[in-house]
Coordinates of N, CA and C and ligand atoms in Angstrom, one line a residue:
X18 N -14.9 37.1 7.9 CA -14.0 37.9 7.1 C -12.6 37.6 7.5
X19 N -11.6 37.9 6.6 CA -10.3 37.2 7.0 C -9.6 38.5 7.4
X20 N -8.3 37.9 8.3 CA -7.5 39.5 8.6 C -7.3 40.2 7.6
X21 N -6.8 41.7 8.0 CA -6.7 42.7 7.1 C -5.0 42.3 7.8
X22 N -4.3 42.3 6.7 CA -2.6 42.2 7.3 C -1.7 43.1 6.7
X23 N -1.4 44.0 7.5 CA -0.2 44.9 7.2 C 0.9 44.9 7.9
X24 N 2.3 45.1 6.8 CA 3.7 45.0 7.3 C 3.8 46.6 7.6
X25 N 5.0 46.2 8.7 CA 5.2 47.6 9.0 C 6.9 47.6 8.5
X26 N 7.2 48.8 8.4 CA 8.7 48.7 8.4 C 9.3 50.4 8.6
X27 N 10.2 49.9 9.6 CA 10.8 50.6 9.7 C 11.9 51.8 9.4
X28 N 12.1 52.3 9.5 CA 13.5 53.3 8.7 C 14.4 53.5 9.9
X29 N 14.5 53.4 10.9 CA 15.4 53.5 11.7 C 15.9 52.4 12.6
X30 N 17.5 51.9 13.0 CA 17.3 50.8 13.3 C 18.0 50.7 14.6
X31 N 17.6 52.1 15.2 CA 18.2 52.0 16.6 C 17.3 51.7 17.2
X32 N 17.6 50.7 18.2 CA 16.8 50.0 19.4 C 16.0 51.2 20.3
X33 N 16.1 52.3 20.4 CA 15.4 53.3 21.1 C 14.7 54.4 19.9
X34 N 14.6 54.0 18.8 CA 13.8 54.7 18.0 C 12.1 55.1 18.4
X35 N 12.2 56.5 18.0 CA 10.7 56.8 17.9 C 9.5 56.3 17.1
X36 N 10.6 56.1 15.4 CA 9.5 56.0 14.8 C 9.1 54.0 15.2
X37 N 10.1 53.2 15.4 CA 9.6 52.2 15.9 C 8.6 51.7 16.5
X38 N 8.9 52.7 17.6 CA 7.9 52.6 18.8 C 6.1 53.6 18.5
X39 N 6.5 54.1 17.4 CA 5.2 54.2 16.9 C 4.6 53.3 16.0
X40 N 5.3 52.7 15.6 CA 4.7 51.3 15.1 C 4.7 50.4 16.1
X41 N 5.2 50.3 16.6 CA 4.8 49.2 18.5 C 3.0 49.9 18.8
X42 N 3.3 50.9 18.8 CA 2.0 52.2 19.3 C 0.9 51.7 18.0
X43 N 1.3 51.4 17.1 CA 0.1 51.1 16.1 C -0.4 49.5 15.9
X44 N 0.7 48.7 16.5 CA 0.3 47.5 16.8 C -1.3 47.3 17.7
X45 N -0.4 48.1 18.7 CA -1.6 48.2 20.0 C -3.2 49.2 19.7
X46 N -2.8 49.9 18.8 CA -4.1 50.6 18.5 C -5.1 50.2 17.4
X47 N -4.3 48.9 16.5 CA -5.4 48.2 15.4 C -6.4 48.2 15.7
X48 N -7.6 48.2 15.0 CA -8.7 47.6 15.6 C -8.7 46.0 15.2
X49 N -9.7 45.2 15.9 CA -9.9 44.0 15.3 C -10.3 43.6 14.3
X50 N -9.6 42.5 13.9 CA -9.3 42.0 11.8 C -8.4 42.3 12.0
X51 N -7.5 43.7 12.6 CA -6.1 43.9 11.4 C -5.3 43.5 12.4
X52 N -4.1 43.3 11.4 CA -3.1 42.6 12.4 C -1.7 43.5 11.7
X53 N -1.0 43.9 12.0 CA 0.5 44.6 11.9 C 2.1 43.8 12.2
X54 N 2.6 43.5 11.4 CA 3.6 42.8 11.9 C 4.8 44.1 11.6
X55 N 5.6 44.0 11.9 CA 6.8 44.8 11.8 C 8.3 44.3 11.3
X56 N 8.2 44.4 10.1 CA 9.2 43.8 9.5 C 10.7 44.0 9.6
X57 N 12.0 43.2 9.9 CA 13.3 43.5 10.0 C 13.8 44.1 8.6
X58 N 14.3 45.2 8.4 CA 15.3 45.5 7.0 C 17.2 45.9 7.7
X59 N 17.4 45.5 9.5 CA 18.8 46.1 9.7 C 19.9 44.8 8.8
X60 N 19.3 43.9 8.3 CA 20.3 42.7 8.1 C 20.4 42.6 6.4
X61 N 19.7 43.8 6.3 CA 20.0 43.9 4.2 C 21.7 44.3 3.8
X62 N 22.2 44.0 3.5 CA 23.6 44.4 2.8 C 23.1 45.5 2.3
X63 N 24.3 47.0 2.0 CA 23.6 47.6 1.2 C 23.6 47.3 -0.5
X64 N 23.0 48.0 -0.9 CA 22.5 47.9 -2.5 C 23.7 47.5 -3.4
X65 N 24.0 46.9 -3.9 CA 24.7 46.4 -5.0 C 24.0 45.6 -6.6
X66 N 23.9 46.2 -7.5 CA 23.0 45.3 -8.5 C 24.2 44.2 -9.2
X67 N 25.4 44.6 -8.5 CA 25.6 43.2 -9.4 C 25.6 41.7 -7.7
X68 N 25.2 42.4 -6.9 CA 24.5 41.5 -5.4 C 23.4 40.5 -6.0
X69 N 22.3 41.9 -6.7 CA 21.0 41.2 -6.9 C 21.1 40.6 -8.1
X70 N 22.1 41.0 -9.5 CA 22.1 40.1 -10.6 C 22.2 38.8 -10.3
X71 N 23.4 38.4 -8.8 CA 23.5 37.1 -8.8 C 22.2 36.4 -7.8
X72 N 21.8 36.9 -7.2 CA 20.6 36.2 -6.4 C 20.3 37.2 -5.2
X73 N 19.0 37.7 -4.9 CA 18.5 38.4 -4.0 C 18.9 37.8 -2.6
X74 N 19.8 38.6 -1.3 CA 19.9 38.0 -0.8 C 18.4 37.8 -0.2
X75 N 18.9 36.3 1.1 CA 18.0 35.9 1.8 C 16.8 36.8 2.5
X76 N 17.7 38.0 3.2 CA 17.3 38.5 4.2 C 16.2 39.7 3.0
X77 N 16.3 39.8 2.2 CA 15.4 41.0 1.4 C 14.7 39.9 0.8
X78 N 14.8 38.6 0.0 CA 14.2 37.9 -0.1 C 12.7 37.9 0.8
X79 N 13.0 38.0 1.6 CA 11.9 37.3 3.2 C 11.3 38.7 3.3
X80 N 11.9 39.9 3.1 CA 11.2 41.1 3.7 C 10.3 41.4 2.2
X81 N 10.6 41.2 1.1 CA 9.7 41.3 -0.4 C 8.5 40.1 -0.5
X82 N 8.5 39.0 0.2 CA 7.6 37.8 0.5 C 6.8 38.3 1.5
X83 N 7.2 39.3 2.5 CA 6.3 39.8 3.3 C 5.1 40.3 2.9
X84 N 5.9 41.3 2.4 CA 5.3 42.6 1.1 C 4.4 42.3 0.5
X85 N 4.7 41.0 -0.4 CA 3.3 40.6 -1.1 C 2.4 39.6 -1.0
X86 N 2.6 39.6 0.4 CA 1.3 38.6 1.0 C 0.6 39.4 2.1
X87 N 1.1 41.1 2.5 CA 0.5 41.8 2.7 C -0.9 42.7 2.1
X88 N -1.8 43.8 2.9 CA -2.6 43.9 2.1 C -2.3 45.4 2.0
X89 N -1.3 45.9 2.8 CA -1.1 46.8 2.8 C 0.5 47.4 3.3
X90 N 1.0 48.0 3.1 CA 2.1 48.3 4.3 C 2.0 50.0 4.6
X91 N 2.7 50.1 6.0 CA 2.6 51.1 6.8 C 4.4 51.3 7.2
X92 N 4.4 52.4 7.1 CA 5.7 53.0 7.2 C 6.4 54.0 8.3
X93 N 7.6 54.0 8.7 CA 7.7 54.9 9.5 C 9.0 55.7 9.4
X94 N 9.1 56.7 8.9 CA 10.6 57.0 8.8 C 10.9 58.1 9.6
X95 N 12.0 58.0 10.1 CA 12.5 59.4 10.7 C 13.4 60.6 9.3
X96 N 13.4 61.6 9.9 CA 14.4 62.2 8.9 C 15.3 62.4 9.0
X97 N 16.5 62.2 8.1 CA 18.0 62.5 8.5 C 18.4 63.3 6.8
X98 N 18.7 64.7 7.5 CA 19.0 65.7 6.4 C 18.1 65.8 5.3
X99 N 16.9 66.0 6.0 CA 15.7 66.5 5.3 C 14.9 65.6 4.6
X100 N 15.8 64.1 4.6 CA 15.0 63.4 4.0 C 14.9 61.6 4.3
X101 N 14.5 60.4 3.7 CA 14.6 59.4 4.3 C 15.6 59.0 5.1
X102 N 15.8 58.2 5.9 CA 17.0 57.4 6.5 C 17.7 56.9 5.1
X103 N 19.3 57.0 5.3 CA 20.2 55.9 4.7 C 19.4 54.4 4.7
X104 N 19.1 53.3 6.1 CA 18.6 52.0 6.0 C 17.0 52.0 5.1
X105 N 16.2 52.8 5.3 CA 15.2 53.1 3.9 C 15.4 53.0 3.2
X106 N 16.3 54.2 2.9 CA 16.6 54.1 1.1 C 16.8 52.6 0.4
X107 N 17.9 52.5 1.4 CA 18.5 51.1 1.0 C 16.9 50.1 1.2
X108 N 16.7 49.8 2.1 CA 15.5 48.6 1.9 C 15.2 48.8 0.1
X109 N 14.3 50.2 0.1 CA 13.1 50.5 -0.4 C 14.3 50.3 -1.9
X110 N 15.3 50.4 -2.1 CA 15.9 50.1 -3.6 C 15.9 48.6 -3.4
X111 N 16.5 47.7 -2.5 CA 16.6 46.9 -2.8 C 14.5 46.1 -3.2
X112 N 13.5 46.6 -2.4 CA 12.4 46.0 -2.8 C 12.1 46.7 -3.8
X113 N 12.4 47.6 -4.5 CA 11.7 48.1 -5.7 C 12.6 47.1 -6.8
X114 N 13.0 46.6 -7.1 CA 13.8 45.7 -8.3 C 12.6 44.4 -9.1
X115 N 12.8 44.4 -10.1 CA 11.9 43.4 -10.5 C 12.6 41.8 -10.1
X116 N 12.2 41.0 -10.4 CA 10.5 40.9 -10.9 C 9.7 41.2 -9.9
X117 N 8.5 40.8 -10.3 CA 7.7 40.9 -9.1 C 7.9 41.9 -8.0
X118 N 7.8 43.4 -8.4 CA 7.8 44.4 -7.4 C 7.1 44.5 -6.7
X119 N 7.2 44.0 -5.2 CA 6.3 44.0 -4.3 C 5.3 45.1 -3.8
X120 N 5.8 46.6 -4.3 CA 5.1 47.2 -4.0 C 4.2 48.1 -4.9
X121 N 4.1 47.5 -6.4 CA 3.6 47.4 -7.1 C 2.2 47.8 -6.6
X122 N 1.4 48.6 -6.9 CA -0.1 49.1 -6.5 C -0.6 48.4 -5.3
X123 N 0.4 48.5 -4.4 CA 0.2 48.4 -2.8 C -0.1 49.6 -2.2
X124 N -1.0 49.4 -1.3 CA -1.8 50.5 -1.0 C -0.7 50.9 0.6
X125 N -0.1 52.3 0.5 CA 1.0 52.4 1.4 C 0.3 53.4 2.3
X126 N 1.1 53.8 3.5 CA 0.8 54.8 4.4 C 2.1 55.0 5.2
X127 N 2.1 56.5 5.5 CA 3.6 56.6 6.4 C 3.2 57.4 7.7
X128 N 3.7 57.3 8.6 CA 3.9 57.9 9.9 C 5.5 58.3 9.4
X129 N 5.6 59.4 10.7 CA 7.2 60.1 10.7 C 6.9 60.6 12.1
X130 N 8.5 60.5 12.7 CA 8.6 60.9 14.0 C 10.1 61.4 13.8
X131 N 10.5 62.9 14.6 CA 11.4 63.1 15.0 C 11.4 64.2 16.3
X132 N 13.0 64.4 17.0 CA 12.7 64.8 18.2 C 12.5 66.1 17.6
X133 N 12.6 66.7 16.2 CA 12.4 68.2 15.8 C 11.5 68.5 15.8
X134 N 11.1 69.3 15.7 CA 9.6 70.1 15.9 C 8.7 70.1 14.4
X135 N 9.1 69.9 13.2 CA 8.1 69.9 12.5 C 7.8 67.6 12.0
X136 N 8.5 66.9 13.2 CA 8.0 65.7 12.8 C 8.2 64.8 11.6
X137 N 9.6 65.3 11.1 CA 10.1 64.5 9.6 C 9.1 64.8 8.7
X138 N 8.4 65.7 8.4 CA 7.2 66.5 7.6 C 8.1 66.2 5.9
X139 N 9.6 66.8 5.7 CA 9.8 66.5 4.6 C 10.7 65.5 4.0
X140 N 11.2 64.4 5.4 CA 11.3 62.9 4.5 C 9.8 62.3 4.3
X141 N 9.1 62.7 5.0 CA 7.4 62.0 4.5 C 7.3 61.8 3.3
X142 N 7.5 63.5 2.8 CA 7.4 64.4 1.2 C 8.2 63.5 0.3
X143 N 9.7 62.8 0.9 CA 10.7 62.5 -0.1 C 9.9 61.0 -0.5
X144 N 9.5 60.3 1.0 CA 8.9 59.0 0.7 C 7.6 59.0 -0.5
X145 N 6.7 59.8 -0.1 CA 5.6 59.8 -0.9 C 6.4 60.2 -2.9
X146 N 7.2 60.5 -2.7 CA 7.3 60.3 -3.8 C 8.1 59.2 -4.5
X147 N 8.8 59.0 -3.9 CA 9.7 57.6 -3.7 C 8.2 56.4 -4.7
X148 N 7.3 57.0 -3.9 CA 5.9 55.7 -4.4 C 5.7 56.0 -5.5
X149 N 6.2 56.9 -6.5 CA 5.6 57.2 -7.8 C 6.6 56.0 -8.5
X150 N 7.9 55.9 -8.0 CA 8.5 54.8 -8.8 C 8.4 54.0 -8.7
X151 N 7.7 53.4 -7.9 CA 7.2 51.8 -7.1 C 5.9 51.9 -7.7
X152 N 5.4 52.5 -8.2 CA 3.7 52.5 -8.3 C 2.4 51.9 -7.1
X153 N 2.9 52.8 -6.2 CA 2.4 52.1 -5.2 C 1.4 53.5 -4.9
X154 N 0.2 53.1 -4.0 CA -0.8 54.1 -3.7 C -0.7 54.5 -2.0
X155 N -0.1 55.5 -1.8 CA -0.3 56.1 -0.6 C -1.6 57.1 -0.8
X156 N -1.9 56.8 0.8 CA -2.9 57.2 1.8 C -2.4 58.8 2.1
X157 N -3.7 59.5 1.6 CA -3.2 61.1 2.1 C -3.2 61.4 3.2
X158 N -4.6 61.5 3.6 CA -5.0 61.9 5.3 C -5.5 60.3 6.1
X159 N -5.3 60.7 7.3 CA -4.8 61.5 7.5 C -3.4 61.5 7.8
X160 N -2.6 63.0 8.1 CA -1.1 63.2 8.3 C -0.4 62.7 9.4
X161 N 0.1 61.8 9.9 CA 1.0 61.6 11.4 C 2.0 62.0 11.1
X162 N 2.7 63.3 11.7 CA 4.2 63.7 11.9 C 4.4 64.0 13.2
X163 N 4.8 62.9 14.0 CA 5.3 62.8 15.2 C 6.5 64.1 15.8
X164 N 6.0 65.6 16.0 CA 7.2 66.5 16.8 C 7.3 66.4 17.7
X165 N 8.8 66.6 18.1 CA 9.1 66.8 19.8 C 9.0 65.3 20.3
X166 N 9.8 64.7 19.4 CA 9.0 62.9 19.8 C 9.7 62.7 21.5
X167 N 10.5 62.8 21.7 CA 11.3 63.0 22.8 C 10.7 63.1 24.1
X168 N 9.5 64.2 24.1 CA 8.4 64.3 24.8 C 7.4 63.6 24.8
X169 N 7.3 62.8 23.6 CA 5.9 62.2 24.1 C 5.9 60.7 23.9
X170 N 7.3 60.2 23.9 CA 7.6 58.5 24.3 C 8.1 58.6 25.5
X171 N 8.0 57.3 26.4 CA 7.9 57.5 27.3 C 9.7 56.5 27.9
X172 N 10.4 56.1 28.9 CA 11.5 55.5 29.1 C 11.4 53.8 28.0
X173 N 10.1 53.7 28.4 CA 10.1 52.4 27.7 C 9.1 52.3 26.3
X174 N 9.9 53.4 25.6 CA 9.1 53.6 24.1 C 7.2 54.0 23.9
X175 N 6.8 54.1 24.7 CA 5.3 53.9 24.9 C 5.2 55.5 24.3
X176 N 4.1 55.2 23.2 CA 3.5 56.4 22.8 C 2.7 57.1 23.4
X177 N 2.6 58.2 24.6 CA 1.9 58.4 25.6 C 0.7 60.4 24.7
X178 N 0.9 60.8 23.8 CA 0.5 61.5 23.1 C -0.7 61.3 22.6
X179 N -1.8 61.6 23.2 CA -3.2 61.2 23.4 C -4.2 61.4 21.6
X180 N -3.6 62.8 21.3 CA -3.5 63.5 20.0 C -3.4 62.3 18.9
X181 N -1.7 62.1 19.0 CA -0.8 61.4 18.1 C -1.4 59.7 18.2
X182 N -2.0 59.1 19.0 CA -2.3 58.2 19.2 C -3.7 58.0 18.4
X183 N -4.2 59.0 18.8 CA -5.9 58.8 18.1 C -5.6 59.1 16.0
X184 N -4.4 60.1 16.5 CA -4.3 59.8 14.5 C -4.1 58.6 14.2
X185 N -3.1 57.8 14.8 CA -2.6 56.4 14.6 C -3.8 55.8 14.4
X186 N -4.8 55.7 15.1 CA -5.7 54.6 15.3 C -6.5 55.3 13.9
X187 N -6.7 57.0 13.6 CA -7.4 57.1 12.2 C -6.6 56.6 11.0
X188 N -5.4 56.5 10.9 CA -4.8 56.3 10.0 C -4.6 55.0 9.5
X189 N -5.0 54.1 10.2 CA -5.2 52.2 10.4 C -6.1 51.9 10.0
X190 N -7.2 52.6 10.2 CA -8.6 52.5 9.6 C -8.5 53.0 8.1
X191 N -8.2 54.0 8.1 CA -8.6 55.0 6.5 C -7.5 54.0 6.0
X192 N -6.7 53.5 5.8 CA -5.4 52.5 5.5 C -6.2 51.0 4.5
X193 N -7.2 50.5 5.8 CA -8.0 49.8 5.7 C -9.2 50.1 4.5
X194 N -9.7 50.7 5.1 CA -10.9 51.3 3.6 C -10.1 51.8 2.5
X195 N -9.3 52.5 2.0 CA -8.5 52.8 1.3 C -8.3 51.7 -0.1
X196 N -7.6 50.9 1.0 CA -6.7 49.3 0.5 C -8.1 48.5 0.1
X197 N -9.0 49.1 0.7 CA -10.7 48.1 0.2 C -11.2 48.7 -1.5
X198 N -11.1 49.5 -1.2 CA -11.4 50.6 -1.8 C -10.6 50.3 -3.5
X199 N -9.8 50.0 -3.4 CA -8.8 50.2 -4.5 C -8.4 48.3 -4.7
X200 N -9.3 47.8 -4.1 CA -9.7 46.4 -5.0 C -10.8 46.5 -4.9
X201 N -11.7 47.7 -5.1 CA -13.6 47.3 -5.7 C -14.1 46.9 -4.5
X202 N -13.7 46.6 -3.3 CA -14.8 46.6 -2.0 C -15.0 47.9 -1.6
X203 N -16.3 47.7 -1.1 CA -16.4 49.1 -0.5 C -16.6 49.1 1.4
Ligands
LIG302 C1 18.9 63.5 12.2 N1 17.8 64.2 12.8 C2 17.0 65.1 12.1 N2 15.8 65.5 12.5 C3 15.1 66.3 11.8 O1 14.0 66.7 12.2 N3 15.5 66.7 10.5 C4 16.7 66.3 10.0 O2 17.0 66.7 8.9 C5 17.5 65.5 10.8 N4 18.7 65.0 10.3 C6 19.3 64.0 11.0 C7 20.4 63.4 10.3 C8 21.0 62.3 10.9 C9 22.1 61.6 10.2 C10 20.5 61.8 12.2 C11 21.2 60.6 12.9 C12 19.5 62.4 12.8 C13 17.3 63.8 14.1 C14 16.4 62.6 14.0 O3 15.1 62.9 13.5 C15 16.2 61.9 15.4 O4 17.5 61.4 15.7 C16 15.1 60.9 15.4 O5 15.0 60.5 16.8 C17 15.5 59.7 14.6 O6 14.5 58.8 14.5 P1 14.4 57.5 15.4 O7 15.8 56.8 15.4 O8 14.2 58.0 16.8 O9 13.3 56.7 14.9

């Protein structure tokens, strides 16, 4: 059977990020088959369509080529004022553009981490809907909203949340069947 391959991408692009390092945390908790790569979006210019009239740059070029030679992608956003990161937004406009919209009935899933207590619960809400204009299929359950992330990474990013970890590892799988699921395997 061939790998199951999912991009990950980030919404935050500081080097000591939580939600990163939960995607670091979900590299290590795949099961075997899947593989997770974690894709760069800090080197996108922002949005401009008369940018993209003249030619996509390189660097979104390469992260939309990701996209759709994935079988799935996985997400991680923090929240800033209730809702996605500014560098998300921006990614997710510059990949939603045609042609070829990469996330086009791509089977998605999101984690969220923040050091607040309810876990970026409603940039999750803003992203999940964000997929109604991409036409893309997010994964319901289960929910990862990383609270109090502060506490439970460790100096050198390590997702040490025994809880939060075992969702990760449900949420990779159900990701998996899901994405099976919605091309007719079962
Ligand atoms: C925040 N933060 C934040 N947290 C939250 O729970 N709700 C919010 O609305 C906001 N708003 C907000 C706005 C801005 C501009 C910043 C920079 C931060 C805190 C944020 O969740 C926290 O810094 C996380 O650690 C950011 O995620 P990363 O960078 O650790 O992945």
């Amino acid at each position: 059977m061939s790998e199951f391959r999912i991009l990950a991408i980030s919404g935050s692009l500081r080097k000591g990020s939580f939600n990163t390092a939960a995607l670091r945390a979900a590299q290590e908790l795949a099961p075997p088959g899947v593989s997770i790569e974690i894709a760069e979006i800090g080197d996108f210019p922002m949005y401009n369509d008369d940018i993209r009239e003249k030619a996509y740059p390189e660097s979104v070029t390469r992260v939309r080529k990701q996209i759709a030679e994935s079988d799935a992608v996985l997400f991680a956003t923090p929240e800033y004022n209730y809702s996605v990161s500014a560098p998300l937004k921006n990614a997710f406009d510059w990949i939603s553009r045609p042609p070829n919209q990469p996330l086009m009935n791509k089977p998605v899933a999101i984690i969220s981490a923040s050091a607040g207590p309810i876990g970026g619960t409603r940039a999750q809400y803003h992203l999940r809907h964000m997929f109604v204009a991409t036409n893309s299929h997010p994964l319901n359950n289960p929910q990862v909203m990383i609270g109090g992330a502060a506490s439970k990474f460790d100096e050198n990013g390590k997702f040490n949340d025994a809880v939060g970890r075992e969702l990760i590892q449900q949420l990779i799988e159900a990701l998996v069947i899901w994405s099976n699921k919605l091309r007719g395997k079962s």
